[in-house]
PDB file of C-alpha atoms in Angstrom:
ATOM      1  CA  MET H 885       8.750  19.807  -4.460  1.00  0.00           C
ATOM      2  CA  THR H 886      11.690  20.333  -2.107  1.00  0.00           C
ATOM      3  CA  ASP H 887      15.077  21.761  -3.051  1.00  0.00           C
ATOM      4  CA  GLU H 888      16.570  18.326  -2.519  1.00  0.00           C
ATOM      5  CA  GLN H 889      14.135  16.725  -4.970  1.00  0.00           C
ATOM      6  CA  GLU H 890      14.717  19.454  -7.567  1.00  0.00           C
ATOM      7  CA  ARG H 891      18.527  19.357  -7.539  1.00  0.00           C
ATOM      8  CA  VAL H 892      20.317  18.317 -10.688  1.00  0.00           C
ATOM      9  CA  GLN H 893      23.119  16.028  -9.575  1.00  0.00           C
ATOM     10  CA  PRO H 894      26.698  17.007 -10.418  1.00  0.00           C
ATOM     11  CA  SER H 895      28.271  15.853 -13.659  1.00  0.00           C
ATOM     12  CA  GLY H 896      31.187  16.804 -15.866  1.00  0.00           C
ATOM     13  CA  VAL H 897      33.745  19.391 -14.816  1.00  0.00           C
ATOM     14  CA  TRP H 898      31.543  21.083 -12.238  1.00  0.00           C
ATOM     15  CA  ALA H 899      31.092  17.804 -10.374  1.00  0.00           C
ATOM     16  CA  THR H 900      34.716  18.166  -9.305  1.00  0.00           C
ATOM     17  CA  ALA H 901      33.606  21.131  -7.177  1.00  0.00           C
ATOM     18  CA  VAL H 902      31.720  18.694  -4.948  1.00  0.00           C
ATOM     19  CA  GLY H 903      34.895  16.669  -4.484  1.00  0.00           C
ATOM     20  CA  VAL H 904      36.723  19.853  -3.520  1.00  0.00           C
ATOM     21  CA  ALA H 905      33.973  20.579  -0.980  1.00  0.00           C
ATOM     22  CA  ARG H 906      34.470  17.128   0.540  1.00  0.00           C
ATOM     23  CA  VAL H 907      38.200  17.799   0.941  1.00  0.00           C
ATOM     24  CA  ARG H 908      37.440  21.137   2.595  1.00  0.00           C
ATOM     25  CA  ALA H 909      34.931  19.469   4.907  1.00  0.00           C
ATOM     26  CA  LEU H 910      37.534  16.950   6.049  1.00  0.00           C
ATOM     27  CA  GLU H 911      40.086  19.701   6.650  1.00  0.00           C
ATOM     28  CA  SER H 912      37.519  21.670   8.658  1.00  0.00           C
ATOM     29  CA  GLU H 913      37.227  18.741  11.079  1.00  0.00           C
ATOM     30  CA  ARG H 914      40.918  18.860  11.979  1.00  0.00           C
ATOM     31  CA  GLU H 915      41.904  20.385  15.280  1.00  0.00           C
ATOM     32  CA  ASN H 916      44.613  22.440  13.556  1.00  0.00           C
ATOM     33  CA  ALA H 917      42.596  23.196  10.412  1.00  0.00           C
ATOM     34  CA  LEU H 918      44.074  25.785   8.071  1.00  0.00           C
ATOM     35  CA  PHE H 919      40.535  27.095   7.472  1.00  0.00           C
ATOM     36  CA  ARG H 920      36.970  26.321   8.532  1.00  0.00           C
ATOM     37  CA  ASP H 921      34.315  25.826   5.881  1.00  0.00           C
ATOM     38  CA  PRO H 922      31.003  25.140   7.659  1.00  0.00           C
ATOM     39  CA  LEU H 923      29.105  24.709   4.378  1.00  0.00           C
ATOM     40  CA  ALA H 924      31.501  22.280   2.715  1.00  0.00           C
ATOM     41  CA  GLN H 925      29.939  19.111   4.123  1.00  0.00           C
ATOM     42  CA  ALA H 926      26.453  20.221   3.074  1.00  0.00           C
ATOM     43  CA  PHE H 927      27.656  20.710  -0.502  1.00  0.00           C
ATOM     44  CA  ALA H 928      29.445  17.360  -0.481  1.00  0.00           C
ATOM     45  CA  THR H 929      26.467  15.495   0.977  1.00  0.00           C
ATOM     46  CA  ALA H 930      24.052  17.042  -1.520  1.00  0.00           C
ATOM     47  CA  GLY H 931      26.394  15.918  -4.285  1.00  0.00           C
ATOM     48  CA  GLY H 932      26.563  12.332  -3.034  1.00  0.00           C
ATOM     49  CA  LEU H 933      29.811  12.545  -1.061  1.00  0.00           C
ATOM     50  CA  GLY H 934      28.472  12.492   2.469  1.00  0.00           C
ATOM     51  CA  PRO H 935      30.217  10.930   5.489  1.00  0.00           C
ATOM     52  CA  SER H 936      28.577   7.565   4.782  1.00  0.00           C
ATOM     53  CA  SER H 937      29.536   7.515   1.097  1.00  0.00           C
ATOM     54  CA  PRO H 938      31.572   4.498  -0.012  1.00  0.00           C
ATOM     55  CA  PRO H 939      35.337   5.010  -0.097  1.00  0.00           C
ATOM     56  CA  PRO H 940      37.115   5.577  -3.412  1.00  0.00           C
ATOM     57  CA  LEU H 941      37.546   2.515  -5.603  1.00  0.00           C
ATOM     58  CA  PRO H 942      40.636   0.559  -4.611  1.00  0.00           C
ATOM     59  CA  GLY H 943      43.726   1.065  -6.694  1.00  0.00           C
ATOM     60  CA  ASP H 944      47.416   0.502  -6.416  1.00  0.00           C
ATOM     61  CA  GLU H 945      49.499   2.315  -3.828  1.00  0.00           C
ATOM     62  CA  ALA H 946      50.697   4.884  -6.364  1.00  0.00           C
ATOM     63  CA  ALA H 947      47.108   5.794  -7.252  1.00  0.00           C
ATOM     64  CA  ARG H 948      46.219   6.143  -3.571  1.00  0.00           C
ATOM     65  CA  ARG H 949      49.162   8.472  -3.004  1.00  0.00           C
ATOM     66  CA  ARG H 950      48.164  10.564  -5.985  1.00  0.00           C
ATOM     67  CA  ARG H 951      44.619  10.940  -4.594  1.00  0.00           C
ATOM     68  CA  LEU H 952      46.031  12.050  -1.258  1.00  0.00           C
ATOM     69  CA  GLY H 953      48.356  14.439  -3.055  1.00  0.00           C
ATOM     70  CA  VAL H 954      45.461  16.100  -4.882  1.00  0.00           C
ATOM     71  CA  ALA H 955      43.532  16.483  -1.607  1.00  0.00           C
ATOM     72  CA  PHE H 956      46.578  17.987   0.084  1.00  0.00           C
ATOM     73  CA  SER H 957      47.051  20.467  -2.750  1.00  0.00           C
ATOM     74  CA  ILE H 958      43.402  21.571  -2.457  1.00  0.00           C
ATOM     75  CA  VAL H 959      43.890  22.331   1.243  1.00  0.00           C
ATOM     76  CA  ILE H 960      47.072  24.331   0.657  1.00  0.00           C
ATOM     77  CA  ARG H 961      45.704  26.287  -2.298  1.00  0.00           C
ATOM     78  CA  THR H 962      42.552  27.157  -0.343  1.00  0.00           C
ATOM     79  CA  LYS H 963      44.621  28.651   2.463  1.00  0.00           C
ATOM     80  CA  PHE H 964      46.877  30.435  -0.048  1.00  0.00           C
ATOM     81  CA  LEU H 965      43.952  32.121  -1.780  1.00  0.00           C
ATOM     82  CA  ASP H 966      42.222  32.952   1.502  1.00  0.00           C
ATOM     83  CA  ASP H 967      45.365  34.831   2.520  1.00  0.00           C
ATOM     84  CA  LEU H 968      45.524  36.599  -0.839  1.00  0.00           C
ATOM     85  CA  LEU H 969      41.935  37.805  -0.470  1.00  0.00           C
ATOM     86  CA  GLU H 970      42.561  39.025   3.066  1.00  0.00           C
ATOM     87  CA  GLN H 971      45.567  40.975   1.807  1.00  0.00           C
ATOM     88  CA  ALA H 972      43.545  42.424  -1.062  1.00  0.00           C
ATOM     89  CA  SER H 973      40.821  43.552   1.349  1.00  0.00           C
ATOM     90  CA  ALA H 974      43.434  45.113   3.641  1.00  0.00           C
ATOM     91  CA  SER H 975      44.773  47.082   0.652  1.00  0.00           C
ATOM     92  CA  GLY H 976      41.320  48.544   0.006  1.00  0.00           C
ATOM     93  CA  VAL H 977      39.973  46.230  -2.715  1.00  0.00           C
ATOM     94  CA  ARG H 978      36.189  45.947  -2.397  1.00  0.00           C
ATOM     95  CA  GLN H 979      35.340  43.927  -5.518  1.00  0.00           C
ATOM     96  CA  VAL H 980      35.969  40.183  -5.667  1.00  0.00           C
ATOM     97  CA  VAL H 981      35.304  37.923  -8.647  1.00  0.00           C
ATOM     98  CA  LEU H 982      35.393  34.139  -8.324  1.00  0.00           C
ATOM     99  CA  LEU H 983      35.671  32.612 -11.802  1.00  0.00           C
ATOM    100  CA  GLY H 984      34.264  29.100 -12.004  1.00  0.00           C
ATOM    101  CA  ALA H 985      33.027  29.577  -8.436  1.00  0.00           C
ATOM    102  CA  GLY H 986      31.709  26.046  -7.955  1.00  0.00           C
ATOM    103  CA  MET H 987      30.996  25.322  -4.290  1.00  0.00           C
ATOM    104  CA  ASP H 988      33.221  28.118  -3.011  1.00  0.00           C
ATOM    105  CA  SER H 989      31.772  29.518   0.243  1.00  0.00           C
ATOM    106  CA  ARG H 990      34.143  32.419   0.867  1.00  0.00           C
ATOM    107  CA  ALA H 991      31.230  34.864   0.748  1.00  0.00           C
ATOM    108  CA  PHE H 992      29.852  33.074   3.807  1.00  0.00           C
ATOM    109  CA  ARG H 993      32.914  32.012   5.785  1.00  0.00           C
ATOM    110  CA  MET H 994      35.359  34.924   5.522  1.00  0.00           C
ATOM    111  CA  ASN H 995      35.181  38.281   7.262  1.00  0.00           C
ATOM    112  CA  TRP H 996      34.721  40.987   4.652  1.00  0.00           C
ATOM    113  CA  PRO H 997      35.078  44.757   5.076  1.00  0.00           C
ATOM    114  CA  GLU H 998      31.920  46.798   4.743  1.00  0.00           C
ATOM    115  CA  GLY H 999      31.137  47.591   1.128  1.00  0.00           C
ATOM    116  CA  THR H1000      32.621  44.405  -0.345  1.00  0.00           C
ATOM    117  CA  ARG H1001      30.835  43.026  -3.409  1.00  0.00           C
ATOM    118  CA  LEU H1002      31.626  39.423  -4.317  1.00  0.00           C
ATOM    119  CA  PHE H1003      30.660  38.073  -7.747  1.00  0.00           C
ATOM    120  CA  GLU H1004      30.412  34.326  -8.311  1.00  0.00           C
ATOM    121  CA  VAL H1005      30.708  33.473 -12.003  1.00  0.00           C
ATOM    122  CA  ASP H1006      29.707  30.001 -13.160  1.00  0.00           C
ATOM    123  CA  THR H1007      27.156  28.267 -15.346  1.00  0.00           C
ATOM    124  CA  ALA H1008      23.537  28.145 -14.226  1.00  0.00           C
ATOM    125  CA  THR H1009      23.414  24.471 -13.237  1.00  0.00           C
ATOM    126  CA  PRO H1010      26.052  24.518 -10.480  1.00  0.00           C
ATOM    127  CA  LEU H1011      24.816  27.906  -9.270  1.00  0.00           C
ATOM    128  CA  ASP H1012      21.264  26.521  -9.000  1.00  0.00           C
ATOM    129  CA  PHE H1013      22.529  23.423  -7.181  1.00  0.00           C
ATOM    130  CA  LYS H1014      24.501  25.635  -4.812  1.00  0.00           C
ATOM    131  CA  ALA H1015      21.531  27.924  -4.200  1.00  0.00           C
ATOM    132  CA  SER H1016      19.364  24.998  -3.141  1.00  0.00           C
ATOM    133  CA  VAL H1017      21.954  23.911  -0.556  1.00  0.00           C
ATOM    134  CA  LEU H1018      22.378  27.466   0.710  1.00  0.00           C
ATOM    135  CA  ARG H1019      18.613  27.742   1.202  1.00  0.00           C
ATOM    136  CA  GLN H1020      18.564  24.423   3.011  1.00  0.00           C
ATOM    137  CA  GLU H1021      21.362  25.604   5.324  1.00  0.00           C
ATOM    138  CA  ARG H1022      19.830  29.079   5.755  1.00  0.00           C
ATOM    139  CA  ALA H1023      23.252  30.476   4.920  1.00  0.00           C
ATOM    140  CA  VAL H1024      23.755  34.233   5.136  1.00  0.00           C
ATOM    141  CA  ALA H1025      26.548  35.896   3.171  1.00  0.00           C
ATOM    142  CA  ARG H1026      28.930  38.227   5.013  1.00  0.00           C
ATOM    143  CA  CYS H1027      29.162  40.608   2.068  1.00  0.00           C
ATOM    144  CA  GLU H1028      27.071  41.543  -0.941  1.00  0.00           C
ATOM    145  CA  ARG H1029      27.061  38.343  -2.987  1.00  0.00           C
ATOM    146  CA  ILE H1030      26.076  38.455  -6.653  1.00  0.00           C
ATOM    147  CA  THR H1031      25.826  35.355  -8.835  1.00  0.00           C
ATOM    148  CA  VAL H1032      26.516  35.638 -12.561  1.00  0.00           C
ATOM    149  CA  ALA H1033      25.263  32.675 -14.571  1.00  0.00           C
ATOM    150  CA  VAL H1034      27.369  32.531 -17.716  1.00  0.00           C
ATOM    151  CA  ASP H1035      29.685  30.102 -19.470  1.00  0.00           C
ATOM    152  CA  LEU H1036      33.304  31.297 -19.389  1.00  0.00           C
ATOM    153  CA  ARG H1037      33.510  30.471 -23.099  1.00  0.00           C
ATOM    154  CA  GLU H1038      30.914  33.181 -23.743  1.00  0.00           C
ATOM    155  CA  ASP H1039      30.860  36.944 -23.083  1.00  0.00           C
ATOM    156  CA  TRP H1040      31.289  36.680 -19.347  1.00  0.00           C
ATOM    157  CA  PRO H1041      32.816  40.198 -19.038  1.00  0.00           C
ATOM    158  CA  GLY H1042      29.575  41.593 -20.457  1.00  0.00           C
ATOM    159  CA  ALA H1043      27.493  39.540 -18.054  1.00  0.00           C
ATOM    160  CA  LEU H1044      29.726  40.594 -15.171  1.00  0.00           C
ATOM    161  CA  ALA H1045      29.379  44.267 -16.098  1.00  0.00           C
ATOM    162  CA  ALA H1046      25.595  43.888 -16.343  1.00  0.00           C
ATOM    163  CA  ALA H1047      25.652  42.449 -12.805  1.00  0.00           C
ATOM    164  CA  GLY H1048      27.360  45.578 -11.503  1.00  0.00           C
ATOM    165  CA  HIS H1049      31.097  44.988 -11.721  1.00  0.00           C
ATOM    166  CA  ASP H1050      33.017  48.255 -12.146  1.00  0.00           C
ATOM    167  CA  PRO H1051      36.278  47.828 -14.120  1.00  0.00           C
ATOM    168  CA  GLU H1052      37.406  51.295 -12.976  1.00  0.00           C
ATOM    169  CA  MET H1053      37.742  49.998  -9.421  1.00  0.00           C
ATOM    170  CA  PRO H1054      40.397  47.461  -8.296  1.00  0.00           C
ATOM    171  CA  THR H1055      39.217  43.855  -8.290  1.00  0.00           C
ATOM    172  CA  ALA H1056      40.500  40.697  -6.626  1.00  0.00           C
ATOM    173  CA  TRP H1057      40.208  37.865  -9.154  1.00  0.00           C
ATOM    174  CA  ILE H1058      40.329  34.195  -8.168  1.00  0.00           C
ATOM    175  CA  ALA H1059      40.624  31.316 -10.648  1.00  0.00           C
ATOM    176  CA  GLU H1060      41.036  28.297  -8.387  1.00  0.00           C
ATOM    177  CA  GLY H1061      41.325  24.836  -9.896  1.00  0.00           C
ATOM    178  CA  LEU H1062      40.040  26.224 -13.190  1.00  0.00           C
ATOM    179  CA  LEU H1063      42.771  26.817 -15.737  1.00  0.00           C
ATOM    180  CA  ILE H1064      43.932  23.201 -15.824  1.00  0.00           C
ATOM    181  CA  TYR H1065      40.593  22.298 -17.475  1.00  0.00           C
ATOM    182  CA  LEU H1066      40.984  24.892 -20.252  1.00  0.00           C
ATOM    183  CA  PRO H1067      43.065  24.531 -23.430  1.00  0.00           C
ATOM    184  CA  GLU H1068      45.933  26.987 -23.760  1.00  0.00           C
ATOM    185  CA  ASP H1069      44.129  29.338 -26.142  1.00  0.00           C
ATOM    186  CA  ALA H1070      41.178  29.564 -23.742  1.00  0.00           C
ATOM    187  CA  VAL H1071      43.562  30.308 -20.859  1.00  0.00           C
ATOM    188  CA  GLU H1072      45.119  33.142 -22.869  1.00  0.00           C
ATOM    189  CA  LEU H1073      41.702  34.574 -23.712  1.00  0.00           C
ATOM    190  CA  LEU H1074      40.571  34.355 -20.085  1.00  0.00           C
ATOM    191  CA  LEU H1075      43.659  36.191 -18.868  1.00  0.00           C
ATOM    192  CA  ALA H1076      43.314  38.861 -21.554  1.00  0.00           C
ATOM    193  CA  ARG H1077      39.718  39.450 -20.506  1.00  0.00           C
ATOM    194  CA  ILE H1078      40.637  39.622 -16.823  1.00  0.00           C
ATOM    195  CA  SER H1079      43.378  42.117 -17.605  1.00  0.00           C
ATOM    196  CA  ALA H1080      41.022  44.301 -19.632  1.00  0.00           C
ATOM    197  CA  GLN H1081      38.663  44.529 -16.634  1.00  0.00           C
ATOM    198  CA  SER H1082      41.375  45.227 -14.044  1.00  0.00           C
ATOM    199  CA  ALA H1083      42.152  48.700 -12.742  1.00  0.00           C
ATOM    200  CA  ALA H1084      45.549  49.459 -11.226  1.00  0.00           C
ATOM    201  CA  GLY H1085      45.814  47.879  -7.804  1.00  0.00           C
ATOM    202  CA  SER H1086      43.787  44.820  -8.761  1.00  0.00           C
ATOM    203  CA  ARG H1087      44.920  41.476  -7.371  1.00  0.00           C
ATOM    204  CA  MET H1088      44.769  38.016  -8.883  1.00  0.00           C
ATOM    205  CA  GLY H1089      45.147  34.521  -7.491  1.00  0.00           C
ATOM    206  CA  LEU H1090      45.595  31.590  -9.863  1.00  0.00           C
ATOM    207  CA  THR H1091      46.273  27.905  -9.489  1.00  0.00           C
ATOM    208  CA  LEU H1092      48.113  26.326 -12.408  1.00  0.00           C
ATOM    209  CA  GLY H1093      48.806  22.695 -13.166  1.00  0.00           C
ATOM    210  CA  SER H1094      52.489  22.051 -12.510  1.00  0.00           C
ATOM    211  CA  ARG H1095      54.715  20.858 -15.334  1.00  0.00           C
ATOM    212  CA  GLY H1096      54.303  17.123 -15.896  1.00  0.00           C
ATOM    213  CA  VAL H1097      51.203  16.736 -13.721  1.00  0.00           C
ATOM    214  CA  ILE H1098      49.006  15.543 -16.589  1.00  0.00           C
ATOM    215  CA  GLU H1099      51.490  12.837 -17.548  1.00  0.00           C
ATOM    216  CA  ARG H1100      51.828  11.685 -13.928  1.00  0.00           C
ATOM    217  CA  PHE H1101      48.089  11.469 -13.306  1.00  0.00           C
ATOM    218  CA  SER H1102      46.678  10.439 -16.682  1.00  0.00           C
ATOM    219  CA  ALA H1103      47.930   6.853 -16.672  1.00  0.00           C
ATOM    220  CA  ASP H1104      45.241   5.559 -14.321  1.00  0.00           C
ATOM    221  CA  ALA H1105      42.748   8.424 -14.396  1.00  0.00           C
ATOM    222  CA  VAL H1106      39.198   7.104 -14.163  1.00  0.00           C
ATOM    223  CA  PRO H1107      36.957   8.392 -16.979  1.00  0.00           C
ATOM    224  CA  GLY H1108      34.962  11.322 -15.651  1.00  0.00           C
ATOM    225  CA  SER H1109      37.407  11.980 -12.829  1.00  0.00           C
ATOM    226  CA  ALA H1110      39.071  15.359 -12.414  1.00  0.00           C
ATOM    227  CA  ALA H1111      42.431  14.150 -13.727  1.00  0.00           C
ATOM    228  CA  SER H1112      40.819  12.709 -16.856  1.00  0.00           C
ATOM    229  CA  MET H1113      39.670  16.229 -17.809  1.00  0.00           C
ATOM    230  CA  TRP H1114      42.959  18.066 -17.269  1.00  0.00           C
ATOM    231  CA  VAL H1115      44.287  19.575 -20.492  1.00  0.00           C
ATOM    232  CA  SER H1116      46.769  22.368 -19.726  1.00  0.00           C
ATOM    233  CA  GLU H1117      49.777  22.994 -17.515  1.00  0.00           C
ATOM    234  CA  MET H1118      51.587  26.122 -16.394  1.00  0.00           C
ATOM    235  CA  PRO H1119      53.991  27.860 -18.782  1.00  0.00           C
ATOM    236  CA  ASP H1120      57.708  27.409 -18.203  1.00  0.00           C
ATOM    237  CA  ASP H1121      57.940  30.989 -16.900  1.00  0.00           C
ATOM    238  CA  PRO H1122      54.606  31.941 -15.304  1.00  0.00           C
ATOM    239  CA  VAL H1123      55.979  35.196 -13.880  1.00  0.00           C
ATOM    240  CA  GLY H1124      57.180  36.317 -17.313  1.00  0.00           C
ATOM    241  CA  TRP H1125      53.934  35.147 -18.896  1.00  0.00           C
ATOM    242  CA  LEU H1126      51.892  37.300 -16.521  1.00  0.00           C
ATOM    243  CA  ALA H1127      54.273  40.261 -16.920  1.00  0.00           C
ATOM    244  CA  GLY H1128      53.393  40.185 -20.598  1.00  0.00           C
ATOM    245  CA  HIS H1129      49.772  40.754 -19.604  1.00  0.00           C
ATOM    246  CA  GLY H1130      50.623  43.650 -17.278  1.00  0.00           C
ATOM    247  CA  TRP H1131      50.801  41.819 -13.936  1.00  0.00           C
ATOM    248  CA  GLU H1132      53.581  41.750 -11.368  1.00  0.00           C
ATOM    249  CA  ALA H1133      53.437  38.168 -10.179  1.00  0.00           C
ATOM    250  CA  GLY H1134      54.961  35.824  -7.660  1.00  0.00           C
ATOM    251  CA  SER H1135      55.111  32.052  -8.133  1.00  0.00           C
ATOM    252  CA  HIS H1136      54.950  29.748  -5.110  1.00  0.00           C
ATOM    253  CA  THR H1137      55.389  25.997  -4.868  1.00  0.00           C
ATOM    254  CA  LEU H1138      53.077  23.729  -2.931  1.00  0.00           C
ATOM    255  CA  ARG H1139      56.046  22.538  -0.880  1.00  0.00           C
ATOM    256  CA  GLU H1140      57.024  26.103   0.046  1.00  0.00           C
ATOM    257  CA  ARG H1141      53.512  27.138   1.086  1.00  0.00           C
ATOM    258  CA  ALA H1142      52.852  23.879   2.946  1.00  0.00           C
ATOM    259  CA  ALA H1143      55.967  24.416   5.060  1.00  0.00           C
ATOM    260  CA  ALA H1144      54.930  28.014   5.768  1.00  0.00           C
ATOM    261  CA  TYR H1145      51.530  26.776   6.986  1.00  0.00           C
ATOM    262  CA  GLY H1146      53.023  24.172   9.311  1.00  0.00           C
ATOM    263  CA  ARG H1147      52.216  21.234   7.008  1.00  0.00           C
ATOM    264  CA  PRO H1148      55.663  20.405   5.616  1.00  0.00           C
ATOM    265  CA  ILE H1149      55.923  17.721   2.950  1.00  0.00           C
ATOM    266  CA  SER H1150      58.196  15.072   4.438  1.00  0.00           C
ATOM    267  CA  THR H1151      59.138  13.281   1.235  1.00  0.00           C
ATOM    268  CA  PRO H1152      61.960  14.764  -0.840  1.00  0.00           C
ATOM    269  CA  PRO H1153      61.090  16.080  -4.304  1.00  0.00           C
ATOM    270  CA  GLN H1154      61.240  13.386  -6.982  1.00  0.00           C
ATOM    271  CA  HIS H1155      62.478  15.866  -9.578  1.00  0.00           C
ATOM    272  CA  ASP H1156      63.875  19.367  -9.789  1.00  0.00           C
ATOM    273  CA  GLU H1157      61.133  21.736  -8.720  1.00  0.00           C
ATOM    274  CA  GLY H1158      60.678  24.651 -11.074  1.00  0.00           C
ATOM    275  CA  PRO H1159      58.296  27.579 -10.624  1.00  0.00           C
ATOM    276  CA  GLY H1160      55.256  26.773  -8.539  1.00  0.00           C
ATOM    277  CA  GLY H1161      51.634  26.750  -9.612  1.00  0.00           C
ATOM    278  CA  LEU H1162      50.293  28.993  -6.845  1.00  0.00           C
ATOM    279  CA  ILE H1163      50.280  32.480  -8.317  1.00  0.00           C
ATOM    280  CA  SER H1164      49.679  35.842  -6.682  1.00  0.00           C
ATOM    281  CA  ALA H1165      49.716  38.939  -8.866  1.00  0.00           C
ATOM    282  CA  VAL H1166      49.145  42.699  -8.708  1.00  0.00           C
ATOM    283  CA  ARG H1167      48.045  44.914 -11.573  1.00  0.00           C
ATOM    284  CA  ARG H1168      50.349  47.933 -11.874  1.00  0.00           C
TER     285      ARG H1168
END
């Protein structure tokens, strides 16, 4: 039986990773792409979102704009976290942990310094799906890539340690498009566990749901869609929140980062913009 025949098709929260891959594939086709992800289209196609897939179900103009807004945010956050990882590597960090790794292909598409170990933490089903696509594409990682099959609601620090992660060495942690799916108590537990495994000099990149995003998107969210599963937003003071966990953080808005990347948002903000949901942090 071939990998394609054996694949379990995406469902639930992890199916959103295939949608993210499709967005990254479309960005990679642009002449002025902010990043190139040569594996993204293979992930999307394997998950049923290939170039010939039917377009999204029609909706009103507001729903269409919201879909475009989500896609735009995925592109900007991807670039933001790529930059954070490059900066972490330049500072000497040689351990990277991707929490809820999904279809992330940074192990394959970024240039890593010699000695880098990258851990992908996710449940077994998406990791198995991903592995079948990687075999099909004959993909070769550019660093030591280690998969850790564990549910983030379980003892993932123990599983990570068993896989070779050394908490005495600085780590670059990435939680991209993850925390919005977790209730607040689970977010607090996740951050506490990250902090306990982080030596001084560790870096962290988070994406947080902006204030009010659930209310804006929930009205017409299709059951099973990403927005229908969003449950938590960023705290009022994310920098202070992270300081309480021992991190020196910076908060960046999508609008600010988009302008810095040459993709300015032309429409004026519809409300006062508070702290942004793109977070970079250093463990002191």
